[in-house]
């Protein structure tokens, strides 16, 4: 019955063509189960925590401290609704596809591609943003301590090379590293808080030192750039948490994904709310909101405010660990995202090769090259940090919205599918998250300062859709994500237990034609 349903679904699946994977195809694309709850918590927190060290503060420049505060509360509501929904879908579909997998089952191959591609943009460009900020921090530290300064592009090459190598070593190393640096990063933020208070450097009146713009509607001391500034601040509030939703990508490397991924995501978000609150309230209270609004290294500026230069640089060297934690975690995410889309044939199939260490090393290298080239291009035209951040956030909010639509559709389309974990907020949580993601999407589009980011995104999507339309959709393979979708959730739930290719592939493809 599952195979008959699969063939019916494939006939109306948007003009795509499936073919036999071929002997040894999946054997060359294997991942290794190494992660428990703490490994997942670590990779989730590590991937995001750099947002506490750089990037979030640009939201103050757009909306003032009060505007960013309102935007952050709204975004926290969105993330809870979204993580509850993603938790249910990831428990029902514990394979590496993540957002692509959810959308593929709910909206067909084209929906799966559009969503998966948005997530590729999100993670590849988030990695580039973190490389950019890490280079800024690293150069500031080495300049102050050793008088050594290097061009940004040299730092970018070093950082990409080191962390591609670290991720290629193996998932077990990646998860252990993530736990370690996540804990260290949390400790650094707590140290900053204690030292700022002990040194008497905290003055909360500095949160409102930005003069109100008389031309902005609704401007005040609390909202110096008016109500519209809140909308513009939403993408930067997202930066506090962007990446925690990556955990479903670790499904095939987790021992108990249906149980641990939802729990790790929620507890990871709670952890990030706590750490984000430290810098949000104390960092601008030390430096002043106006001074912080355009800084590439806000935490370093915070240390500089109450410590001698050498001490500040040394402590910020430890702060660099937080950025490097996210560099490793987000690089892990883009590699698994590209791996899953490649394994299914949406992207060129060599991207999913894993080698003897069972890590998608081709995807790791490819994402690094794309990110490096993007930094060079954007930096040549104007400052790279906030522009590339905007590209990353746009990809994120598009993927978020499509995943929430997928959640609602899947509950209707696959009512009998196994759901080991169920969202406590149901459709209501997904709809609220969808609405807020839509607001953030509009905020990206309307901000005139980031038109170059919008143009870049349009170009990426035109190229991506053309390649998929003319090439990729005719070369799809029944990966676990595809099997789950075409069988209505009756096969592909557990790739390890059910197997890949072979008999099931022969039966599903029997009689399937263009």
CSV table of C-alpha atoms in Angstrom, one decimal:
chain,number,residue,atom,x,y,z
A,1,UNK,CA,0.0,0.0,0.0
A,2,UNK,CA,2.8,2.4,0.8
A,3,UNK,CA,4.4,1.7,-2.5
A,4,UNK,CA,1.2,2.3,-4.4
A,5,UNK,CA,0.7,5.6,-2.6
A,6,UNK,CA,4.3,6.5,-3.4
A,7,UNK,CA,3.8,6.0,-7.1
A,8,UNK,CA,0.6,8.0,-7.1
A,9,UNK,CA,2.3,10.9,-5.3
A,10,UNK,CA,5.3,10.7,-7.8
A,11,UNK,CA,2.9,11.1,-10.8
A,12,UNK,CA,1.8,14.5,-9.5
A,13,UNK,CA,5.0,15.7,-7.9
A,14,UNK,CA,5.8,18.8,-10.0
A,15,UNK,CA,7.4,17.4,-13.0
A,16,UNK,CA,10.4,15.8,-11.3
A,17,UNK,CA,12.1,12.6,-12.3
A,18,UNK,CA,13.5,9.9,-9.9
A,19,UNK,CA,16.2,7.4,-10.8
A,20,UNK,CA,18.0,4.5,-9.2
A,21,UNK,CA,20.7,5.7,-6.8
A,22,UNK,CA,23.1,3.1,-8.1
A,23,UNK,CA,25.2,0.6,-6.3
A,24,UNK,CA,27.2,2.0,-3.5
A,25,UNK,CA,25.5,5.4,-3.7
A,26,UNK,CA,24.3,5.6,-0.1
A,27,UNK,CA,27.4,3.8,1.2
A,28,UNK,CA,29.5,6.8,0.1
A,29,UNK,CA,27.1,9.1,1.8
A,30,UNK,CA,26.9,7.8,5.4
A,31,UNK,CA,26.9,9.8,8.6
A,32,UNK,CA,27.7,8.4,12.1
A,33,UNK,CA,25.5,8.6,15.2
A,34,UNK,CA,27.5,10.2,18.0
A,35,UNK,CA,25.3,12.8,19.7
A,36,UNK,CA,23.2,12.7,22.8
A,37,UNK,CA,21.2,15.5,24.4
A,38,UNK,CA,24.2,17.5,25.6
A,39,UNK,CA,25.9,17.2,22.3
A,40,UNK,CA,22.8,18.6,20.6
A,41,UNK,CA,22.4,21.3,23.2
A,42,UNK,CA,26.1,22.2,22.7
A,43,UNK,CA,26.0,22.4,18.9
A,44,UNK,CA,22.8,24.5,19.1
A,45,UNK,CA,24.1,27.0,21.6
A,46,UNK,CA,27.5,27.1,20.1
A,47,UNK,CA,26.1,27.9,16.6
A,48,UNK,CA,24.2,30.9,18.0
A,49,UNK,CA,26.1,32.4,20.9
A,50,UNK,CA,28.3,34.5,18.6
A,51,UNK,CA,25.2,36.7,18.3
A,52,UNK,CA,25.9,37.8,21.9
A,53,UNK,CA,29.4,39.0,20.9
A,54,UNK,CA,28.7,40.9,17.6
A,55,UNK,CA,25.9,41.8,15.2
A,56,UNK,CA,22.9,42.3,17.6
A,57,UNK,CA,24.1,45.8,18.4
A,58,UNK,CA,23.4,47.1,14.9
A,59,UNK,CA,19.7,46.9,16.0
A,60,UNK,CA,20.4,49.7,18.4
A,61,UNK,CA,21.6,51.8,15.5
A,62,UNK,CA,18.3,51.1,13.7
A,63,UNK,CA,15.9,51.5,16.6
A,64,UNK,CA,17.6,52.6,19.7
A,65,UNK,CA,17.8,50.4,22.8
A,66,UNK,CA,14.0,50.6,23.4
A,67,UNK,CA,13.2,49.7,19.9
A,68,UNK,CA,15.5,46.7,19.9
A,69,UNK,CA,14.0,45.6,23.3
A,70,UNK,CA,10.5,45.5,21.8
A,71,UNK,CA,11.8,43.7,18.7
A,72,UNK,CA,13.6,41.1,20.9
A,73,UNK,CA,10.5,40.3,22.9
A,74,UNK,CA,8.5,39.8,19.6
A,75,UNK,CA,11.3,37.6,18.2
A,76,UNK,CA,11.5,35.4,21.4
A,77,UNK,CA,7.7,34.7,21.0
A,78,UNK,CA,8.4,33.7,17.4
A,79,UNK,CA,11.2,31.3,18.3
A,80,UNK,CA,9.2,29.5,20.9
A,81,UNK,CA,6.3,29.0,18.5
A,82,UNK,CA,8.7,27.9,15.8
A,83,UNK,CA,10.8,25.5,17.9
A,84,UNK,CA,7.7,23.8,19.2
A,85,UNK,CA,6.6,23.3,15.6
A,86,UNK,CA,10.0,22.2,14.4
A,87,UNK,CA,10.3,19.9,17.3
A,88,UNK,CA,7.2,18.0,16.3
A,89,UNK,CA,8.3,17.8,12.7
A,90,UNK,CA,11.8,16.7,13.5
A,91,UNK,CA,10.6,14.0,15.8
A,92,UNK,CA,8.3,12.7,13.0
A,93,UNK,CA,11.0,13.0,10.3
A,94,UNK,CA,14.3,12.2,12.0
A,95,UNK,CA,16.6,12.5,9.0
A,96,UNK,CA,19.1,15.1,8.0
A,97,UNK,CA,17.0,17.2,5.7
A,98,UNK,CA,15.6,19.6,8.3
A,99,UNK,CA,13.7,22.5,6.7
A,100,UNK,CA,13.9,21.0,3.3
A,101,UNK,CA,12.5,17.7,4.5
A,102,UNK,CA,9.5,19.3,6.2
A,103,UNK,CA,8.7,21.5,3.2
A,104,UNK,CA,9.2,18.6,0.7
A,105,UNK,CA,6.7,16.4,2.5
A,106,UNK,CA,4.2,19.3,2.8
A,107,UNK,CA,4.6,21.2,-0.5
A,108,UNK,CA,6.3,18.9,-2.9
A,109,UNK,CA,9.7,19.0,-4.6
A,110,UNK,CA,9.6,22.7,-5.6
A,111,UNK,CA,8.5,23.7,-2.0
A,112,UNK,CA,11.3,21.5,-0.7
A,113,UNK,CA,13.9,23.1,-3.0
A,114,UNK,CA,12.8,26.7,-2.2
A,115,UNK,CA,12.9,26.1,1.5
A,116,UNK,CA,16.1,24.1,1.5
A,117,UNK,CA,17.8,26.8,-0.7
A,118,UNK,CA,16.7,29.5,1.8
A,119,UNK,CA,18.3,27.6,4.6
A,120,UNK,CA,21.5,27.2,2.5
A,121,UNK,CA,21.6,30.9,2.1
A,122,UNK,CA,21.0,31.4,5.8
A,123,UNK,CA,23.8,29.1,7.0
A,124,UNK,CA,26.4,29.8,4.4
A,125,UNK,CA,26.0,33.6,4.9
A,126,UNK,CA,25.7,33.3,8.7
A,127,UNK,CA,29.1,31.5,8.6
A,128,UNK,CA,30.5,34.4,6.5
A,129,UNK,CA,29.2,37.0,9.0
A,130,UNK,CA,30.8,35.1,11.8
A,131,UNK,CA,34.1,34.9,9.9
A,132,UNK,CA,33.9,38.6,9.3
A,133,UNK,CA,33.3,39.5,13.0
A,134,UNK,CA,35.9,36.9,14.2
A,135,UNK,CA,38.5,38.5,11.9
A,136,UNK,CA,37.7,41.9,13.4
A,137,UNK,CA,38.0,40.6,16.9
A,138,UNK,CA,41.1,38.6,16.2
A,139,UNK,CA,42.9,41.5,14.5
A,140,UNK,CA,42.0,43.9,17.3
A,141,UNK,CA,43.4,41.5,19.9
A,142,UNK,CA,46.6,40.8,18.0
A,143,UNK,CA,47.1,44.4,17.3
A,144,UNK,CA,46.8,45.5,20.9
A,145,UNK,CA,48.8,42.6,22.4
A,146,UNK,CA,51.5,41.9,19.8
A,147,UNK,CA,51.4,44.8,17.3
A,148,UNK,CA,50.3,42.3,14.6
A,149,UNK,CA,47.7,43.3,12.1
A,150,UNK,CA,46.7,41.5,8.9
A,151,UNK,CA,44.3,42.3,6.0
A,152,UNK,CA,40.8,41.0,6.6
A,153,UNK,CA,40.9,38.6,3.7
A,154,UNK,CA,44.0,36.9,5.2
A,155,UNK,CA,42.0,36.3,8.5
A,156,UNK,CA,39.1,35.0,6.5
A,157,UNK,CA,41.2,32.4,4.7
A,158,UNK,CA,42.8,31.3,8.0
A,159,UNK,CA,39.4,31.0,9.8
A,160,UNK,CA,37.7,29.1,7.0
A,161,UNK,CA,40.7,26.7,6.6
A,162,UNK,CA,40.9,25.9,10.3
A,163,UNK,CA,37.2,25.3,10.8
A,164,UNK,CA,36.6,23.4,7.6
A,165,UNK,CA,39.4,21.1,8.9
A,166,UNK,CA,37.9,20.8,12.3
A,167,UNK,CA,34.5,19.9,10.9
A,168,UNK,CA,36.0,17.4,8.5
A,169,UNK,CA,37.7,15.5,11.3
A,170,UNK,CA,34.4,13.9,12.4
A,171,UNK,CA,31.0,14.6,14.0
A,172,UNK,CA,32.1,13.2,17.4
A,173,UNK,CA,34.9,15.8,17.6
A,174,UNK,CA,32.5,18.5,16.5
A,175,UNK,CA,29.9,17.8,19.2
A,176,UNK,CA,32.6,17.6,21.9
A,177,UNK,CA,34.2,20.8,20.7
A,178,UNK,CA,30.7,22.5,20.7
A,179,UNK,CA,29.9,21.6,24.3
A,180,UNK,CA,33.3,22.8,25.5
A,181,UNK,CA,33.2,26.2,23.7
A,182,UNK,CA,29.5,26.8,24.5
A,183,UNK,CA,30.3,26.4,28.2
A,184,UNK,CA,33.4,28.6,27.9
A,185,UNK,CA,31.4,31.3,26.0
A,186,UNK,CA,28.7,31.4,28.7
A,187,UNK,CA,31.5,31.8,31.3
A,188,UNK,CA,33.0,34.7,29.4
A,189,UNK,CA,29.7,36.5,29.2
A,190,UNK,CA,29.1,36.0,33.0
A,191,UNK,CA,32.6,37.2,33.7
A,192,UNK,CA,31.9,40.4,31.7
A,193,UNK,CA,28.8,40.9,33.7
A,194,UNK,CA,30.5,40.5,37.1
A,195,UNK,CA,33.5,42.7,36.1
A,196,UNK,CA,31.3,45.4,34.7
A,197,UNK,CA,29.3,45.6,37.9
A,198,UNK,CA,32.3,45.3,40.3
A,199,UNK,CA,34.1,48.0,38.4
A,200,UNK,CA,31.1,50.4,38.8
A,201,UNK,CA,31.0,50.7,35.0
A,202,UNK,CA,27.2,50.1,34.6
A,203,UNK,CA,25.1,53.2,34.1
A,204,UNK,CA,21.6,52.3,32.8
A,205,UNK,CA,20.9,55.9,31.8
A,206,UNK,CA,23.4,55.3,28.9
A,207,UNK,CA,20.8,52.9,27.4
A,208,UNK,CA,18.9,56.0,26.2
A,209,UNK,CA,21.8,58.4,25.1
A,210,UNK,CA,20.6,58.5,21.5
A,211,UNK,CA,18.9,61.7,20.6
A,212,UNK,CA,15.4,61.4,19.3
A,213,UNK,CA,14.9,62.0,15.6
A,214,UNK,CA,12.3,64.7,15.3
A,215,UNK,CA,11.4,63.6,11.8
A,216,UNK,CA,10.6,60.0,12.8
A,217,UNK,CA,7.0,59.2,13.6
A,218,UNK,CA,6.5,58.3,17.3
A,219,UNK,CA,10.1,59.2,18.3
A,220,UNK,CA,11.0,59.5,21.9
A,221,UNK,CA,13.9,58.9,24.3
A,222,UNK,CA,12.8,55.2,24.4
A,223,UNK,CA,12.3,55.0,20.7
A,224,UNK,CA,14.7,57.6,19.2
A,225,UNK,CA,14.0,56.5,15.6
A,226,UNK,CA,10.2,56.0,16.0
A,227,UNK,CA,8.0,53.0,15.6
A,228,UNK,CA,9.3,52.1,12.2
A,229,UNK,CA,12.7,51.5,13.8
A,230,UNK,CA,11.2,48.4,15.6
A,231,UNK,CA,10.5,46.8,12.2
A,232,UNK,CA,14.1,47.6,11.0
A,233,UNK,CA,15.5,46.1,14.3
A,234,UNK,CA,13.7,42.7,13.9
A,235,UNK,CA,16.5,41.1,11.8
A,236,UNK,CA,19.1,42.1,14.4
A,237,UNK,CA,17.0,40.8,17.2
A,238,UNK,CA,16.9,37.5,15.3
A,239,UNK,CA,20.7,37.5,15.4
A,240,UNK,CA,20.5,36.7,19.1
A,241,UNK,CA,18.9,33.3,18.3
A,242,UNK,CA,19.6,32.6,14.6
A,243,UNK,CA,20.8,29.0,14.1
A,244,UNK,CA,19.2,27.3,17.1
A,245,UNK,CA,16.7,25.8,14.6
A,246,UNK,CA,19.5,23.9,12.9
A,247,UNK,CA,19.2,20.9,15.3
A,248,UNK,CA,17.0,18.7,13.0
A,249,UNK,CA,20.0,18.6,10.6
A,250,UNK,CA,21.8,16.5,13.2
A,251,UNK,CA,19.0,13.8,13.2
A,252,UNK,CA,21.1,11.1,11.5
A,253,UNK,CA,24.0,11.8,13.8
A,254,UNK,CA,21.9,11.7,17.0
A,255,UNK,CA,21.3,8.5,19.1
A,256,UNK,CA,17.7,9.4,19.9
A,257,UNK,CA,16.7,12.2,17.6
A,258,UNK,CA,12.9,12.0,18.1
A,259,UNK,CA,13.3,12.7,21.8
A,260,UNK,CA,16.5,14.7,22.1
A,261,UNK,CA,16.2,17.2,19.3
A,262,UNK,CA,13.0,18.9,20.5
A,263,UNK,CA,14.3,19.1,24.1
A,264,UNK,CA,17.7,20.3,23.1
A,265,UNK,CA,16.2,23.1,20.9
A,266,UNK,CA,13.9,24.4,23.7
A,267,UNK,CA,16.6,24.3,26.4
A,268,UNK,CA,19.1,25.8,24.0
A,269,UNK,CA,16.7,28.7,23.4
A,270,UNK,CA,16.2,29.3,27.1
A,271,UNK,CA,20.0,29.3,27.5
A,272,UNK,CA,20.4,31.9,24.7
A,273,UNK,CA,17.7,34.2,26.2
A,274,UNK,CA,19.7,34.2,29.4
A,275,UNK,CA,23.0,34.9,27.8
A,276,UNK,CA,21.5,37.5,25.4
A,277,UNK,CA,20.0,39.4,28.3
A,278,UNK,CA,23.5,39.8,29.9
A,279,UNK,CA,24.9,41.7,26.9
A,280,UNK,CA,21.6,43.4,26.0
A,281,UNK,CA,21.3,45.1,29.4
A,282,UNK,CA,24.9,45.6,30.4
A,283,UNK,CA,27.0,46.2,27.3
A,284,UNK,CA,25.3,49.4,26.2
A,285,UNK,CA,25.0,50.4,29.9
A,286,UNK,CA,28.8,50.4,29.9
A,287,UNK,CA,29.6,51.9,26.6
A,288,UNK,CA,26.5,53.9,25.8
A,289,UNK,CA,23.9,52.9,23.2
A,290,UNK,CA,25.0,55.4,20.6
A,291,UNK,CA,28.6,54.3,20.7
A,292,UNK,CA,27.6,50.6,20.5
A,293,UNK,CA,25.2,50.9,17.5
A,294,UNK,CA,27.8,50.6,14.8
A,295,UNK,CA,30.6,48.6,16.6
A,296,UNK,CA,32.1,45.5,15.0
A,297,UNK,CA,33.3,44.3,18.4
A,298,UNK,CA,30.8,45.5,21.0
A,299,UNK,CA,32.0,43.2,23.8
A,300,UNK,CA,35.6,44.2,23.3
A,301,UNK,CA,34.4,47.9,23.5
A,302,UNK,CA,32.7,46.9,26.8
A,303,UNK,CA,35.9,45.5,28.3
A,304,UNK,CA,37.8,48.5,27.0
A,305,UNK,CA,35.5,50.8,28.9
A,306,UNK,CA,36.7,49.7,32.3
A,307,UNK,CA,40.0,47.8,31.9
A,308,UNK,CA,43.5,48.8,30.7
A,309,UNK,CA,44.1,48.1,27.0
A,310,UNK,CA,46.2,45.0,27.5
A,311,UNK,CA,43.7,43.4,29.9
A,312,UNK,CA,40.8,44.3,27.7
A,313,UNK,CA,42.5,42.7,24.7
A,314,UNK,CA,43.4,39.6,26.6
A,315,UNK,CA,39.9,39.1,27.9
A,316,UNK,CA,38.5,39.7,24.5
A,317,UNK,CA,40.8,37.0,23.2
A,318,UNK,CA,38.7,34.7,25.3
A,319,UNK,CA,35.6,36.4,23.9
A,320,UNK,CA,36.7,35.4,20.5
A,321,UNK,CA,36.0,31.9,21.6
A,322,UNK,CA,32.3,32.7,21.5
A,323,UNK,CA,32.6,33.7,17.8
A,324,UNK,CA,34.6,30.6,17.0
A,325,UNK,CA,32.0,28.4,18.7
A,326,UNK,CA,29.4,29.7,16.3
A,327,UNK,CA,31.7,29.4,13.4
A,328,UNK,CA,32.1,25.7,14.0
A,329,UNK,CA,28.4,25.2,14.8
A,330,UNK,CA,27.0,27.0,11.8
A,331,UNK,CA,29.5,25.5,9.4
A,332,UNK,CA,28.2,22.1,10.7
A,333,UNK,CA,24.7,23.2,9.7
A,334,UNK,CA,25.4,24.4,6.2
A,335,UNK,CA,27.3,21.2,5.5
A,336,UNK,CA,24.4,19.0,6.6
A,337,UNK,CA,21.9,21.1,4.7
A,338,UNK,CA,23.9,20.9,1.5
A,339,UNK,CA,24.5,17.2,2.1
A,340,UNK,CA,20.8,16.3,2.4
A,341,UNK,CA,19.8,18.3,-0.7
A,342,UNK,CA,22.7,16.8,-2.7
A,343,UNK,CA,22.0,13.3,-1.5
A,344,UNK,CA,18.4,13.7,-2.8
A,345,UNK,CA,19.7,15.1,-6.1
A,346,UNK,CA,18.5,18.7,-5.7
A,347,UNK,CA,22.2,19.9,-5.6
A,348,UNK,CA,25.1,18.2,-7.5
A,349,UNK,CA,25.5,14.8,-6.0
A,350,UNK,CA,29.3,15.0,-5.2
A,351,UNK,CA,28.4,17.6,-2.5
A,352,UNK,CA,27.0,14.7,-0.4
A,353,UNK,CA,30.1,12.5,-0.4
A,354,UNK,CA,31.3,11.9,3.2
A,355,UNK,CA,34.6,9.9,2.9
A,356,UNK,CA,36.2,7.7,5.4
A,357,UNK,CA,35.4,10.0,8.4
A,358,UNK,CA,31.7,10.2,7.5
A,359,UNK,CA,31.5,13.9,7.3
A,360,UNK,CA,30.3,15.9,4.2
A,361,UNK,CA,33.7,17.3,3.4
A,362,UNK,CA,32.9,18.4,-0.2
A,363,UNK,CA,29.9,20.5,1.1
A,364,UNK,CA,32.1,22.0,3.8
A,365,UNK,CA,34.7,23.2,1.3
A,366,UNK,CA,32.1,24.4,-1.2
A,367,UNK,CA,30.2,26.5,1.4
A,368,UNK,CA,33.5,28.0,2.6
A,369,UNK,CA,34.5,29.1,-1.0
A,370,UNK,CA,31.0,30.7,-1.6
A,371,UNK,CA,31.2,32.5,1.7
A,372,UNK,CA,34.7,33.8,1.1
A,373,UNK,CA,33.9,35.1,-2.3
A,374,UNK,CA,30.7,36.8,-1.0
A,375,UNK,CA,32.7,38.6,1.7
A,376,UNK,CA,35.2,39.8,-0.9
A,377,UNK,CA,32.5,41.1,-3.2
A,378,UNK,CA,30.5,42.8,-0.6
A,379,UNK,CA,33.5,44.2,1.3
A,380,UNK,CA,34.8,45.7,-2.0
A,381,UNK,CA,31.6,47.7,-2.4
A,382,UNK,CA,31.0,48.7,1.2
A,383,UNK,CA,31.3,47.3,4.8
A,384,UNK,CA,30.6,43.6,4.7
A,385,UNK,CA,29.4,42.8,8.3
A,386,UNK,CA,25.8,44.2,8.4
A,387,UNK,CA,25.1,43.6,4.7
A,388,UNK,CA,26.0,39.9,4.8
A,389,UNK,CA,24.1,39.6,8.1
A,390,UNK,CA,21.0,40.9,6.3
A,391,UNK,CA,21.4,38.3,3.5
A,392,UNK,CA,21.7,35.6,6.2
A,393,UNK,CA,18.6,36.8,8.1
A,394,UNK,CA,16.5,37.1,5.0
A,395,UNK,CA,17.3,33.5,4.2
A,396,UNK,CA,16.4,32.6,7.7
A,397,UNK,CA,13.0,34.3,7.9
A,398,UNK,CA,12.0,32.9,4.5
A,399,UNK,CA,12.9,29.4,5.7
A,400,UNK,CA,11.1,30.0,9.0
A,401,UNK,CA,7.9,31.1,7.3
A,402,UNK,CA,7.9,28.1,4.9
A,403,UNK,CA,8.5,25.7,7.8
A,404,UNK,CA,5.5,27.1,9.7
A,405,UNK,CA,3.4,26.7,6.6
A,406,UNK,CA,4.7,23.2,6.3
A,407,UNK,CA,3.7,22.4,9.9
A,408,UNK,CA,0.1,23.4,9.3
A,409,UNK,CA,-0.1,21.5,6.0
A,410,UNK,CA,1.6,18.3,7.4
A,411,UNK,CA,-1.0,18.0,10.2
A,412,UNK,CA,-3.7,17.9,7.5
A,413,UNK,CA,-1.8,16.0,4.8
A,414,UNK,CA,-0.3,13.3,7.0
A,415,UNK,CA,-2.7,12.9,9.9
A,416,UNK,CA,-1.6,9.3,10.6
A,417,UNK,CA,2.1,9.8,10.5
A,418,UNK,CA,4.1,9.0,13.6
A,419,UNK,CA,4.6,12.0,15.9
A,420,UNK,CA,6.7,10.9,18.9
A,421,UNK,CA,6.7,14.6,20.2
A,422,UNK,CA,3.8,17.0,19.8
A,423,UNK,CA,4.0,20.8,19.9
A,424,UNK,CA,2.2,22.2,23.0
A,425,UNK,CA,1.0,25.3,21.0
A,426,UNK,CA,-0.2,23.4,17.9
A,427,UNK,CA,-1.2,25.3,14.8
A,428,UNK,CA,-1.7,28.5,16.8
A,429,UNK,CA,2.1,28.6,17.7
A,430,UNK,CA,3.0,28.0,14.1
A,431,UNK,CA,0.7,30.7,12.8
A,432,UNK,CA,2.0,33.3,15.3
A,433,UNK,CA,5.6,32.5,14.4
A,434,UNK,CA,4.7,32.7,10.7
A,435,UNK,CA,3.2,36.2,11.2
A,436,UNK,CA,6.3,37.5,13.0
A,437,UNK,CA,8.6,35.9,10.4
A,438,UNK,CA,6.6,37.8,7.8
A,439,UNK,CA,7.1,41.1,9.7
A,440,UNK,CA,10.8,40.5,9.8
A,441,UNK,CA,10.8,39.7,6.1
A,442,UNK,CA,9.1,43.0,5.4
A,443,UNK,CA,11.6,44.7,7.6
A,444,UNK,CA,14.4,43.4,5.5
A,445,UNK,CA,12.7,44.5,2.2
A,446,UNK,CA,11.8,48.0,3.4
A,447,UNK,CA,15.1,49.1,4.9
A,448,UNK,CA,16.7,51.3,2.2
A,449,UNK,CA,20.2,50.9,3.7
A,450,UNK,CA,20.4,47.2,2.6
A,451,UNK,CA,19.2,47.3,-1.0
A,452,UNK,CA,22.4,45.5,-2.1
A,453,UNK,CA,21.4,42.6,0.1
A,454,UNK,CA,18.0,42.3,-1.6
A,455,UNK,CA,19.5,42.4,-5.0
A,456,UNK,CA,22.0,39.7,-4.1
A,457,UNK,CA,19.2,37.5,-2.7
A,458,UNK,CA,17.2,37.9,-5.9
A,459,UNK,CA,20.2,36.9,-8.0
A,460,UNK,CA,20.8,33.8,-5.9
A,461,UNK,CA,17.2,32.7,-6.2
A,462,UNK,CA,17.1,33.2,-10.0
A,463,UNK,CA,20.2,31.2,-10.5
A,464,UNK,CA,19.1,28.5,-8.0
A,465,UNK,CA,15.6,28.1,-9.5
A,466,UNK,CA,17.0,27.9,-13.1
A,467,UNK,CA,19.5,25.3,-12.2
A,468,UNK,CA,16.9,23.2,-10.4
A,469,UNK,CA,14.3,23.7,-13.1
A,470,UNK,CA,16.6,22.7,-16.0
A,471,UNK,CA,18.9,20.2,-14.2
A,472,UNK,CA,18.2,19.1,-10.7
A,473,UNK,CA,14.6,18.1,-10.8
A,474,UNK,CA,15.3,15.5,-13.5
A,475,UNK,CA,17.9,13.7,-11.3
A,476,UNK,CA,16.2,13.1,-7.9
A,477,UNK,CA,17.0,10.1,-5.8
A,478,UNK,CA,14.9,8.4,-3.1
A,479,UNK,CA,16.8,9.6,-0.1
A,480,UNK,CA,15.0,9.2,3.3
A,481,UNK,CA,13.4,12.6,3.0
A,482,UNK,CA,12.0,11.8,-0.4
A,483,UNK,CA,10.8,8.3,0.7
A,484,UNK,CA,9.0,9.8,3.6
A,485,UNK,CA,7.3,12.4,1.4
A,486,UNK,CA,6.2,10.1,-1.5
A,487,UNK,CA,4.9,7.3,0.8
A,488,UNK,CA,2.9,9.7,3.0
A,489,UNK,CA,5.0,9.2,6.0
A,490,UNK,CA,4.8,5.4,5.9
A,491,UNK,CA,8.5,4.8,4.9
A,492,UNK,CA,11.7,6.8,5.5
A,493,UNK,CA,11.0,7.5,9.2
A,494,UNK,CA,14.1,5.7,10.4
A,495,UNK,CA,16.8,5.4,7.6
A,496,UNK,CA,19.1,3.3,9.8
A,497,UNK,CA,16.4,0.6,10.6
A,498,UNK,CA,14.6,0.7,7.2
A,499,UNK,CA,17.6,0.9,5.0
A,500,UNK,CA,18.3,2.9,1.9
A,501,UNK,CA,18.0,2.0,-1.7
A,502,UNK,CA,17.7,-1.7,-2.7
A,503,UNK,CA,14.3,-3.4,-2.6
A,504,UNK,CA,12.2,-0.6,-1.3
A,505,UNK,CA,13.7,1.7,-4.0
A,506,UNK,CA,13.0,-0.9,-6.7
A,507,UNK,CA,9.4,-1.3,-5.6
A,508,UNK,CA,8.6,2.4,-5.3
A,509,UNK,CA,10.2,3.2,-8.7
A,510,UNK,CA,8.5,0.3,-10.5
A,511,UNK,CA,6.4,1.8,-13.2
A,512,UNK,CA,7.5,5.4,-12.5
A,513,UNK,CA,8.1,7.4,-15.7
A,514,UNK,CA,8.6,11.0,-16.7
